[in-house]
Amino acid sequence: MAVKKLRVFRADASSCNGCDIEVLEALLPRFKVGEYIELVYEPEQAEALVITGGANFKTADEIRAIYEKLREPKIVICVGSCAISKGIFAESYSMRGPADQLGIPVTVFIGGCPPRPQAIAQAIASLLGLELDTSEDYWGVPEGFRGLPEFDPEKCVACGACANTCPTGAMSFEDGEAERAMRVNYGLCIYCATCEEICPEEGGVRLTGEYRAFFKGKDEMVKGIEVPLRKCANCGRPFATDKQLEACIRRIMERSGKVFEPLLKELKTLMSYCRECRHTVANVRAGKALLIRAALASLS
Amino acid sequence: MPGREEVVIGPYHEYLLEPERIRLVVEDGMVKDVDITLGYCHRGIERLMTTRTYRQAVFLSERVCGICSHAHTTAYCTTAEALLGIDVPERGLYIRTIVAEIERLHSHFLWLALLAHGVGEHEAFVHIMKEREKVMDLLELISGNRVHYAINTVGGVRRDITPKVAEKILKTMKEIRPLAEYCVDILDENGPVGKKVAGLGVMSYDEAIRLGAVGPTLRGSGVKSDVRADDPYAAYGELSFDVVVEKDGDVRARAMVRARENLESISMVEQAVGALPSGPIVAEMPEPVVGEFVGRGEAPRGELVYYIRANGTNRPERVKIRTPTFANVFTYTKTLLGARLEHVRPILESIDPCYACTDRLVLVDARTGRERIVSVTDLPYGTVDGG
């Protein structure tokens, strides 16, 4: 049976080439959608445009012109973190994109750095309304696959180490009145697993085996959890999460429990103050006294 | 002039995987002049690297190129480690080498498939791409991603190879050896691909050196030069392998170098997995230093040079990258001239161009402040290999 093929123009808008190869590979027989796709090399012949990369000062105009020339219905598929948000190149002086900010309406965003061909194939299949048989082993992920990062609401103490170390700024946190919002932006993420590596809670944030990251809009890409904040016992300003303070005390007790066991009450009092309040004269004195007592206890 | 025309390839064209603009002056079907405009993939990576810590910058160097990402991180990390005075654990170096050679396999297979496709051998293209998936699955198993392995870090590697994975590596190497042999066969002088590309884009031994070619493009012209053998880094000093050289200097010779290198890579991976030392895989980051260092590595496309200057902070002050395609792209000025128009595609492909790597060259006119991208004819010869 002859099928009507979707004619696709592939525009590399200053990508690193990773996504481009994966797009081509998604058309191999192994991934089952190749027979429904025809790659064309003139935008006038295409109904769909695949964009990779965040569009620099040269390609930005090119891809806008290509979009104008597309045939209806002008389907635009953005593949990879760069095409969604410029990814790791967001702060570069040469990048003018991403596509949606160049006035190109995007039909679907496929997250990943780069997305697996399996993901691209499934996204195309759902665009075309196809049912893919994904029963073979390779549609699953191997052990240790770096998929979408997720916070564990039980383990995450919202310390913010992941946000500080993330090379793209995909991990972030923001303090509200009573809660700290931990956020991960799948559109910026490059799935490098630095957050998982740095997390002091071992599993507070973890890269899952999920690789299907399809989004219609950018607000769908941000996920996260809320962790309650503690107010300073002195000034009443929220300053750290309950869980983080508990984790700090737990770690102190694990390492030098014997010494701090009798001093636990003072330790907890001191840690219930925010940074500014802890630095008042009285509290600095109390802190020093506590440390001296601890040092003496460890000597005996 | 009769029969004289100008052919512009790109920036988006069937022949090009990546956007680039190549202008050919053609007379009676023969290429008389060539001009290349780069810059469609310029992402400002060198500048961005100076805003990141040494370890964060690894992810930027990885994204210079989506095909030889590991070659970039290896060259970057090797340079940074020498600069910072880090002693990398043996096991880390071996894992680095194993991933580098598996990456070379996938890169060479991809390129050989594209060459076959370019000369109309669709069957060979599909066969190589299909079998190559085994290598991709293996890389995904080792590192957790098919393209950006994120396995290197300054001081070693981030992920260990478990005995189970090591076994799978050896099994896959056994499985893809027939594919590597198949590639050598189709490139034989009478093979389906070999006979179509023999004699195209010839570059002699002296010309290859004069034009500053590197990697398989250089070795295809008979020059025995390979950073892995000449200036061993990672664990290459402890592995035995031959530097593959072909004499003809044509497209077939350059392809054959890559096809035969695949066999060497398979043997190197097998040796390295067999001799994998035990111990830690990564060293601690030391105190910041002041200084500068030039390091290099052999990417699938040739010699890759990194320069890093440190100013005593946790971020590099300057990073300069000289990629192999930037060195090789100048060979077009020789290989394309006098070629028939229908042969342009295999010749363009024969250096395995990677423009994503190459586009870091912007000239800014100081008087007008206007940016412009350098074209080949604008460049004086002296800057060709100025890494």
XYZ file of C-alpha atoms in Angstrom:
687
model
C 0.000 0.000 0.000
C 1.382 3.341 -0.983
C 1.409 5.788 1.867
C 1.451 9.516 1.503
C 4.753 10.624 2.899
C 5.348 13.675 5.021
C 7.901 15.797 3.214
C 10.439 17.158 5.639
C 13.091 19.828 5.238
C 15.911 19.529 7.749
C 17.476 22.806 8.789
C 20.580 22.741 10.932
C 20.524 26.087 12.695
C 24.038 26.083 14.151
C 23.714 22.813 15.995
C 26.660 20.705 17.089
C 25.578 18.017 14.616
C 24.515 15.609 17.350
C 20.782 16.136 16.839
C 21.142 16.089 13.045
C 22.674 12.650 13.033
C 20.039 11.391 15.441
C 17.256 12.803 13.226
C 18.730 10.952 10.245
C 19.094 7.819 12.311
C 15.475 8.017 13.425
C 14.604 7.439 9.759
C 16.418 4.084 9.652
C 14.179 1.019 9.292
C 14.980 0.115 12.883
C 12.869 2.999 14.178
C 9.918 2.317 11.878
C 8.876 5.833 10.850
C 11.300 6.239 7.941
C 8.775 4.924 5.423
C 6.364 7.749 6.247
C 8.955 10.486 5.813
C 10.594 11.885 2.719
C 13.527 14.235 3.150
C 13.407 17.057 0.635
C 16.041 19.672 -0.087
C 13.880 22.560 -1.223
C 11.734 24.259 1.408
C 9.023 24.885 -1.196
C 8.421 21.143 -1.429
C 8.207 20.525 2.306
C 5.267 20.505 4.665
C 7.361 20.029 7.764
C 10.540 21.637 9.050
C 12.905 20.002 11.506
C 15.056 22.565 13.309
C 18.143 21.674 15.309
C 20.359 24.191 17.063
C 19.731 27.600 18.539
C 20.207 29.664 15.348
C 23.170 32.008 15.260
C 23.527 35.349 13.504
C 23.798 33.650 10.123
C 21.274 30.843 10.341
C 18.553 32.850 12.130
C 17.565 34.682 8.945
C 17.971 31.527 6.888
C 15.553 29.443 8.926
C 13.005 32.266 9.056
C 13.138 32.453 5.265
C 12.808 28.679 5.022
C 9.770 28.730 7.290
C 8.091 31.316 5.071
C 8.570 29.092 2.031
C 7.093 25.958 3.621
C 3.886 24.479 2.324
C 0.803 24.286 4.498
C 0.288 23.017 7.170
C 3.803 24.190 8.101
C 4.625 21.701 10.823
C 7.705 22.763 12.810
C 9.571 20.253 14.948
C 12.318 21.575 17.224
C 14.771 18.848 18.150
C 17.071 19.121 21.151
C 17.776 21.551 23.951
C 19.425 24.125 21.677
C 16.405 24.333 19.400
C 14.174 24.775 22.441
C 16.142 27.254 24.516
C 19.659 27.516 23.036
C 20.678 25.035 25.765
C 24.254 25.384 26.938
C 24.806 28.231 24.431
C 22.087 30.441 25.945
C 24.566 33.131 26.989
C 26.573 33.155 23.775
C 27.000 36.422 21.908
C 26.386 34.762 18.573
C 23.094 33.008 19.185
C 19.913 34.715 17.973
C 17.353 31.951 18.456
C 15.704 29.814 19.507
C 13.209 29.284 16.708
C 10.081 30.303 18.602
C 11.654 33.635 19.468
C 12.345 34.252 15.799
C 8.602 34.245 15.191
C 8.378 30.653 14.016
C 5.358 28.865 15.518
C 6.528 25.497 16.801
C 4.304 22.430 16.618
C 6.289 20.176 18.906
C 9.487 20.414 20.962
C 11.520 17.255 21.494
C 13.774 17.566 24.526
C 17.157 15.872 24.863
C 20.809 16.598 24.246
C 20.389 15.035 21.781
C 17.093 13.130 21.964
C 17.392 9.430 21.202
C 16.210 8.410 17.740
C 13.629 6.368 19.618
C 12.193 9.608 21.027
C 12.254 11.407 17.678
C 10.543 8.456 16.001
C 7.813 8.360 18.624
C 7.234 12.095 18.380
C 6.901 11.850 14.593
C 4.601 8.860 14.955
C 2.271 10.729 17.261
C 2.254 13.725 14.894
C 1.218 11.432 12.058
C -1.231 9.528 14.230
C 0.656 6.228 13.876
C 0.755 3.400 16.366
C 4.366 2.237 16.788
C 5.183 -1.240 17.989
C 7.762 -0.553 20.655
C 8.053 -4.037 22.096
C 11.699 -4.640 21.070
C 14.418 -4.303 23.687
C 16.023 -1.234 22.169
C 12.952 0.899 22.820
C 13.757 0.525 26.495
C 16.771 2.136 28.086
C 19.981 0.498 29.307
C 20.920 0.653 32.953
C 22.478 4.015 33.769
C 20.752 5.869 30.928
C 20.710 9.622 31.466
C 17.059 10.582 31.035
C 14.901 13.346 32.485
C 16.107 14.459 35.939
C 13.518 14.352 38.707
C 13.516 15.518 42.313
C 12.671 12.957 44.950
C 10.200 14.744 47.262
C 11.252 12.444 50.098
C 15.013 12.847 49.779
C 15.529 16.342 48.337
C 16.304 18.850 51.091
C 16.302 21.816 48.679
C 19.873 22.834 49.470
C 20.406 24.157 45.939
C 23.721 22.408 45.240
C 22.358 21.169 41.902
C 21.389 24.704 40.868
C 24.849 25.995 41.739
C 26.674 23.389 39.723
C 24.381 22.969 36.701
C 26.346 24.041 33.594
C 23.263 25.357 31.799
C 21.116 26.747 34.592
C 18.421 24.134 33.995
C 18.252 23.501 37.739
C 17.108 26.453 39.804
C 15.391 27.362 43.041
C 13.310 30.268 44.175
C 12.195 31.167 47.697
C 8.576 32.106 48.246
C 6.861 33.091 51.494
C 6.712 29.654 53.004
C 8.213 27.329 50.452
C 11.314 26.914 48.340
C 10.498 25.891 44.785
C 13.060 23.531 43.252
C 12.758 23.565 39.487
C 14.193 21.668 36.560
C 13.741 22.981 33.029
C 13.783 20.108 30.531
C 14.153 22.579 27.712
C 17.532 23.782 29.004
C 18.801 20.529 30.472
C 21.692 18.800 28.697
C 21.283 15.576 30.709
C 24.889 15.589 31.921
C 24.016 14.251 35.389
C 26.159 16.792 37.243
C 23.178 17.437 39.568
C 22.878 13.775 40.442
C 26.618 13.573 41.042
C 26.760 16.634 43.308
C 23.589 15.941 45.334
C 24.676 15.551 48.986
C 21.559 13.538 49.761
C 22.339 10.730 47.293
C 19.203 10.625 45.219
C 17.593 13.964 46.029
C 17.681 14.519 42.303
C 18.106 11.598 39.965
C 18.225 11.058 36.224
C 15.358 8.736 35.419
C 15.139 6.288 32.543
C 12.449 8.406 30.871
C 13.574 9.737 27.503
C 10.291 10.800 25.932
C 10.259 14.557 26.383
C 7.653 15.976 24.014
C 6.224 19.388 24.675
C 3.693 21.611 22.972
C 4.638 24.708 24.929
C 7.462 25.949 27.077
C 5.497 26.050 30.340
C 5.164 22.262 30.149
C 8.923 21.877 30.382
C 9.371 23.093 33.927
C 8.815 20.568 36.683
C 9.714 20.579 40.331
C 8.772 20.273 43.966
C 8.052 22.640 46.838
C 9.871 22.251 50.131
C 8.708 24.143 53.251
C 11.000 26.929 54.477
C 11.810 27.631 58.110
C 11.518 31.116 59.513
C 14.380 32.578 61.509
C 13.724 32.211 65.223
C 14.885 35.779 65.721
C 13.757 37.963 62.818
C 11.067 35.759 61.302
C 12.480 35.796 57.760
C 12.461 32.466 55.910
C 16.078 31.390 55.353
C 16.487 27.644 54.805
C 14.336 24.584 54.506
C 13.500 22.447 57.521
C 14.878 19.429 55.738
C 18.205 21.065 54.986
C 18.736 22.037 58.625
C 17.782 18.550 59.728
C 20.221 17.093 57.214
C 22.994 19.359 58.517
C 22.384 18.296 62.099
C 22.149 14.670 61.052
C 25.501 14.899 59.302
C 27.160 16.592 62.267
C 25.827 13.865 64.532
C 27.003 11.131 62.177
C 30.537 12.440 62.107
C 31.009 13.667 65.673
C 27.927 12.469 67.495
C 29.732 11.768 70.753
C 30.984 15.323 71.039
C 27.779 17.090 70.127
C 25.339 14.741 71.886
C 25.282 16.819 75.123
C 25.364 20.094 73.124
C 22.525 19.240 70.742
C 20.071 21.738 72.214
C 22.447 24.702 71.837
C 23.415 23.560 68.369
C 19.788 23.456 67.276
C 19.092 26.888 68.771
C 22.041 28.392 66.929
C 20.974 26.834 63.665
C 17.471 28.217 63.950
C 18.764 31.720 63.206
C 19.278 33.087 59.706
C 22.721 34.085 58.514
C 22.378 37.720 59.562
C 20.994 36.935 63.014
C 23.654 34.309 63.616
C 26.239 37.004 63.043
C 25.075 39.271 65.841
C 27.629 39.733 68.621
C 25.733 37.628 71.117
C 25.258 34.732 68.727
C 28.827 34.743 67.469
C 29.898 34.513 71.097
C 27.451 31.697 71.767
C 28.730 29.901 68.684
C 32.328 30.201 69.730
C 31.494 28.979 73.218
C 29.768 25.989 71.694
C 32.793 25.131 69.563
C 35.168 25.472 72.508
C 33.009 23.151 74.595
C 32.918 20.717 71.705
C 36.694 20.879 71.330
C 37.169 20.258 75.060
C 34.740 17.352 74.953
C 36.647 15.772 72.105
C 39.893 16.013 74.083
C 38.564 14.186 77.116
C 32.585 33.553 -21.321
C 30.840 30.535 -22.827
C 30.247 27.626 -20.522
C 31.350 29.526 -17.485
C 28.969 29.469 -14.549
C 28.882 29.859 -10.830
C 27.502 27.091 -8.656
C 26.592 27.845 -5.101
C 26.215 24.908 -2.759
C 24.441 25.753 0.433
C 23.949 26.974 3.013
C 21.283 24.264 2.931
C 21.936 21.619 0.335
C 21.551 17.930 -0.243
C 25.350 17.499 -0.308
C 25.834 19.112 3.051
C 24.899 17.630 6.358
C 25.493 20.957 7.998
C 24.913 24.486 6.756
C 27.860 25.929 4.882
C 28.242 27.881 1.702
C 30.563 26.708 -1.015
C 30.852 28.731 -4.215
C 32.302 26.996 -7.223
C 33.272 28.592 -10.493
C 32.631 26.003 -13.159
C 33.820 26.045 -16.745
C 32.541 23.353 -19.092
C 31.709 21.129 -16.157
C 35.146 21.567 -14.588
C 35.704 23.328 -11.292
C 38.025 26.288 -11.792
C 37.763 28.124 -8.510
C 36.381 27.487 -5.096
C 35.407 29.723 -2.236
C 34.095 28.591 1.119
C 32.108 30.695 3.529
C 32.044 29.443 7.082
C 30.209 30.696 10.117
C 26.780 29.086 9.985
C 27.594 27.045 13.054
C 29.515 29.652 15.027
C 28.325 29.416 18.616
C 30.944 31.374 20.550
C 32.156 28.343 22.467
C 35.657 29.619 23.277
C 34.214 32.747 24.853
C 31.598 30.778 26.794
C 34.242 28.421 28.165
C 35.913 31.294 29.972
C 32.695 31.887 31.914
C 32.547 28.329 33.258
C 34.634 26.405 35.753
C 37.189 23.943 34.408
C 34.852 21.040 34.992
C 31.744 22.795 33.646
C 33.627 23.765 30.505
C 33.998 20.069 29.668
C 30.328 20.050 28.648
C 30.927 22.984 26.313
C 33.931 21.372 24.678
C 31.813 18.261 24.254
C 29.273 20.280 22.314
C 31.778 21.641 19.842
C 30.890 18.578 17.818
C 28.169 15.987 18.074
C 30.154 13.307 16.287
C 33.580 13.503 17.887
C 32.417 14.848 21.246
C 34.711 12.550 23.183
C 37.778 13.556 21.172
C 37.107 17.162 22.176
C 36.664 16.461 25.867
C 39.731 14.217 25.845
C 41.890 16.903 24.267
C 40.446 19.558 26.583
C 40.856 17.436 29.712
C 44.364 16.289 28.752
C 45.386 19.911 28.298
C 43.687 21.119 31.479
C 45.187 18.266 33.504
C 48.684 19.060 32.290
C 48.101 22.726 33.061
C 46.723 22.091 36.534
C 49.254 19.343 37.278
C 46.767 16.536 37.856
C 47.917 12.948 37.908
C 45.073 11.007 36.295
C 44.537 7.466 37.603
C 45.472 4.705 35.142
C 41.990 3.239 35.050
C 40.576 6.624 34.100
C 43.009 6.875 31.189
C 42.106 3.407 29.947
C 38.361 4.099 30.080
C 38.980 7.335 28.210
C 40.872 5.442 25.519
C 38.237 2.747 25.188
C 35.445 5.300 24.665
C 37.648 7.285 22.259
C 38.242 4.281 20.022
C 34.592 3.196 20.083
C 33.723 6.753 19.119
C 36.215 6.601 16.257
C 34.451 3.460 15.060
C 31.030 5.101 15.034
C 32.394 8.242 13.388
C 34.235 6.361 10.642
C 31.292 4.036 9.997
C 28.952 7.009 9.726
C 31.260 8.707 7.286
C 31.784 5.585 5.179
C 28.012 5.163 5.040
C 27.563 8.758 3.883
C 30.244 8.306 1.226
C 28.477 5.191 -0.060
C 25.210 7.134 -0.087
C 26.880 9.998 -1.915
C 27.976 7.775 -4.792
C 24.598 6.075 -5.030
C 25.374 2.820 -3.213
C 22.214 2.844 -1.171
C 22.463 -0.786 -0.147
C 25.899 -0.286 1.429
C 24.649 2.852 3.176
C 21.729 1.036 4.782
C 23.867 -1.951 5.732
C 26.578 0.135 7.438
C 24.067 2.341 9.232
C 22.111 -0.675 10.423
C 25.170 -2.451 11.801
C 26.554 0.779 13.224
C 23.600 0.895 15.615
C 25.385 -1.828 17.601
C 28.191 0.635 18.288
C 25.690 3.348 19.236
C 23.887 1.005 21.634
C 27.237 0.126 23.169
C 28.135 3.787 23.713
C 24.731 4.341 25.291
C 25.314 1.413 27.618
C 28.770 2.658 28.658
C 27.919 6.321 29.105
C 24.144 6.769 29.299
C 23.811 8.780 26.077
C 24.382 7.984 22.422
C 26.096 11.206 21.445
C 27.283 13.326 24.354
C 28.885 10.732 26.576
C 29.724 13.176 29.391
C 32.223 10.596 30.570
C 35.363 12.748 30.684
C 36.026 15.234 33.399
C 39.127 17.165 34.361
C 41.043 14.605 36.416
C 39.694 11.386 34.943
C 36.330 9.927 34.000
C 32.921 10.112 35.639
C 31.709 6.602 35.088
C 33.311 3.235 35.611
C 33.195 0.246 33.288
C 31.702 -2.671 35.196
C 32.719 -6.267 34.386
C 29.296 -6.784 32.798
C 29.787 -3.792 30.495
C 33.353 -4.880 29.693
C 32.022 -8.238 28.574
C 29.436 -6.526 26.375
C 32.161 -4.334 24.822
C 34.199 -7.386 23.832
C 31.096 -9.101 22.465
C 30.164 -6.073 20.351
C 33.724 -5.742 19.031
C 33.486 -9.331 17.829
C 30.125 -8.606 16.215
C 31.211 -5.548 14.277
C 34.506 -6.897 12.970
C 32.712 -8.286 9.876
C 31.311 -4.789 9.212
C 34.793 -3.276 9.400
C 36.011 -5.915 6.939
C 33.008 -5.256 4.703
C 33.961 -1.567 4.562
C 37.486 -2.459 3.460
C 36.039 -4.752 0.772
C 33.669 -2.211 -0.777
C 36.536 0.283 -0.992
C 38.735 -2.111 -2.912
C 39.733 -0.815 -6.331
C 37.130 -3.101 -7.855
C 34.661 -2.759 -4.991
C 31.321 -1.038 -5.591
C 32.305 2.183 -3.805
C 36.049 2.019 -4.397
C 35.829 2.000 -8.186
C 33.574 5.058 -8.174
C 35.850 7.229 -6.061
C 39.307 6.057 -7.174
C 41.378 8.800 -8.745
C 39.168 11.665 -7.540
C 40.489 14.701 -5.701
C 44.134 13.703 -5.789
C 46.494 15.422 -3.380
C 50.166 14.548 -3.322
C 52.386 13.949 -0.297
C 53.964 17.421 -0.553
C 50.688 19.213 -1.182
C 49.059 17.552 1.814
C 51.849 18.850 4.018
C 51.886 22.284 2.408
C 48.120 22.712 2.840
C 48.365 21.676 6.475
C 46.087 18.645 6.219
C 45.684 16.432 9.282
C 44.368 12.994 10.180
C 43.056 10.541 7.580
C 43.181 13.298 4.948
C 46.930 13.577 5.515
C 47.526 9.849 5.922
C 45.627 9.208 2.690
C 48.433 11.066 0.929
C 51.069 8.791 2.416
C 52.194 10.944 5.361
C 52.652 8.884 8.481
C 51.388 11.210 11.177
C 49.093 10.337 14.056
C 49.078 12.037 17.452
C 48.216 8.751 19.124
C 51.554 7.309 17.992
C 53.702 10.451 17.736
C 52.763 12.044 21.043
C 50.843 9.400 23.022
C 48.211 10.624 25.467
C 45.626 8.757 27.579
C 46.585 5.065 27.410
C 47.779 4.997 23.801
C 51.391 4.583 24.834
C 50.576 1.155 26.245
C 48.604 -0.215 23.300
C 50.078 -1.619 20.130
C 48.639 -0.413 16.835
C 49.685 0.531 13.330
C 49.361 4.003 11.873
C 47.360 3.343 8.717
C 48.764 5.027 5.623
C 47.589 4.937 1.998
C 49.675 6.214 -0.882
C 47.272 7.260 -3.643
C 46.093 10.558 -2.123
C 42.636 10.294 -3.731
C 39.172 9.978 -2.206
C 39.506 6.205 -2.158
C 42.787 6.408 -0.235
C 41.294 8.721 2.366
C 38.311 6.386 2.715
C 40.552 3.340 2.932
C 42.578 4.909 5.745
C 39.390 5.203 7.761
C 38.172 1.732 6.867
C 41.455 0.140 7.918
C 41.641 2.290 11.038
C 38.378 0.694 12.148
C 40.157 -2.660 12.354
C 42.960 -1.070 14.389
C 40.394 0.544 16.705
C 38.649 -2.766 17.318
C 41.964 -4.331 18.280
C 42.844 -1.350 20.508
C 39.532 -1.586 22.360
C 40.063 -5.305 22.880
C 43.585 -4.716 24.195
C 42.493 -1.916 26.516
C 39.541 -3.835 27.953
C 41.809 -6.837 28.508
C 44.421 -4.748 30.317
C 42.017 -2.504 32.268
C 43.892 -1.679 35.490
C 42.064 -1.547 38.807
C 41.899 1.466 41.077
C 40.192 4.852 41.161
C 38.890 6.527 38.008
C 39.147 10.207 38.881
C 41.505 12.536 40.763
C 40.588 15.525 42.915
C 40.733 19.062 41.499
C 43.852 20.880 42.741
C 44.319 24.516 43.704
C 44.029 26.987 40.808
C 47.245 27.830 38.959
C 48.630 30.506 36.669
C 50.045 29.354 33.354
C 49.281 28.170 29.862
C 49.423 24.913 27.978
C 48.916 23.559 24.495
C 47.669 20.010 24.241
C 46.510 17.846 21.404
C 44.747 14.652 20.561
C 43.833 12.620 17.521
C 40.151 13.099 16.751
C 38.516 10.838 14.150
C 39.145 13.631 11.619
C 42.721 14.393 12.639
C 44.855 16.397 14.974
C 42.876 18.477 17.441
C 44.688 21.244 19.317
C 43.605 22.900 22.548
C 45.239 25.873 24.184
C 44.261 26.935 27.700
C 45.517 29.905 29.688
C 44.928 29.906 33.438
C 44.907 33.049 35.557
C 44.791 31.571 39.034
C 41.000 31.342 39.244
C 38.737 28.342 38.863
C 37.900 29.361 35.300
C 40.134 29.346 32.246
C 41.078 32.800 31.031
C 41.334 31.792 27.387
C 40.600 28.636 25.482
C 41.547 28.223 21.859
C 40.536 25.261 19.769
C 42.014 24.304 16.419
C 39.823 21.592 14.990
C 40.869 19.090 12.322
C 38.276 20.208 9.778
C 39.574 23.741 9.962
C 42.968 22.410 8.910
C 41.517 20.108 6.281
C 39.066 22.481 4.665
C 41.941 24.236 2.929
C 42.706 21.101 0.967
C 39.587 21.877 -1.072
C 41.574 24.580 -2.794
C 43.655 21.762 -4.275
C 41.333 18.756 -4.501
C 38.312 20.517 -6.013
C 40.179 22.377 -8.727
C 39.858 20.638 -12.056
C 37.283 18.188 -10.763
C 34.163 17.341 -12.748
C 31.069 18.857 -11.202
C 29.540 15.427 -10.602
C 32.575 14.484 -8.519
C 32.318 17.446 -6.209
C 30.200 15.640 -3.671
C 32.561 12.750 -2.873
C 35.491 15.181 -2.804
C 33.680 17.499 -0.418
C 32.869 14.516 1.743
C 36.315 12.992 1.575
C 37.813 15.110 4.351
C 34.822 14.192 6.550
C 34.021 17.827 7.114
C 32.602 18.842 10.440
C 31.584 22.454 10.228
C 30.109 22.445 13.701
C 33.710 22.126 14.853
C 35.198 24.560 12.443
C 33.052 27.610 12.850
C 34.822 29.520 15.523
C 36.435 32.068 13.295
C 34.920 35.509 13.087
C 36.818 38.594 12.062
C 35.529 41.834 13.457
C 36.477 44.904 11.522
C 37.842 47.224 14.176
C 36.859 50.397 12.326
C 33.263 49.580 11.509
C 32.651 46.974 14.190
C 31.082 44.744 11.563
C 31.471 41.035 11.931
C 32.393 38.990 8.973
C 33.285 35.394 8.515
C 36.565 34.644 6.856
C 36.547 32.879 3.552
C 39.430 30.769 2.409
C 40.720 33.210 -0.139
C 40.818 35.958 2.488
C 43.266 34.057 4.602
C 46.996 34.367 4.222
C 48.697 30.988 4.112
C 50.546 31.500 7.348
C 47.386 31.223 9.417
C 46.388 27.855 8.064
C 47.759 25.822 10.923
C 48.103 28.576 13.464
C 46.443 26.757 16.407
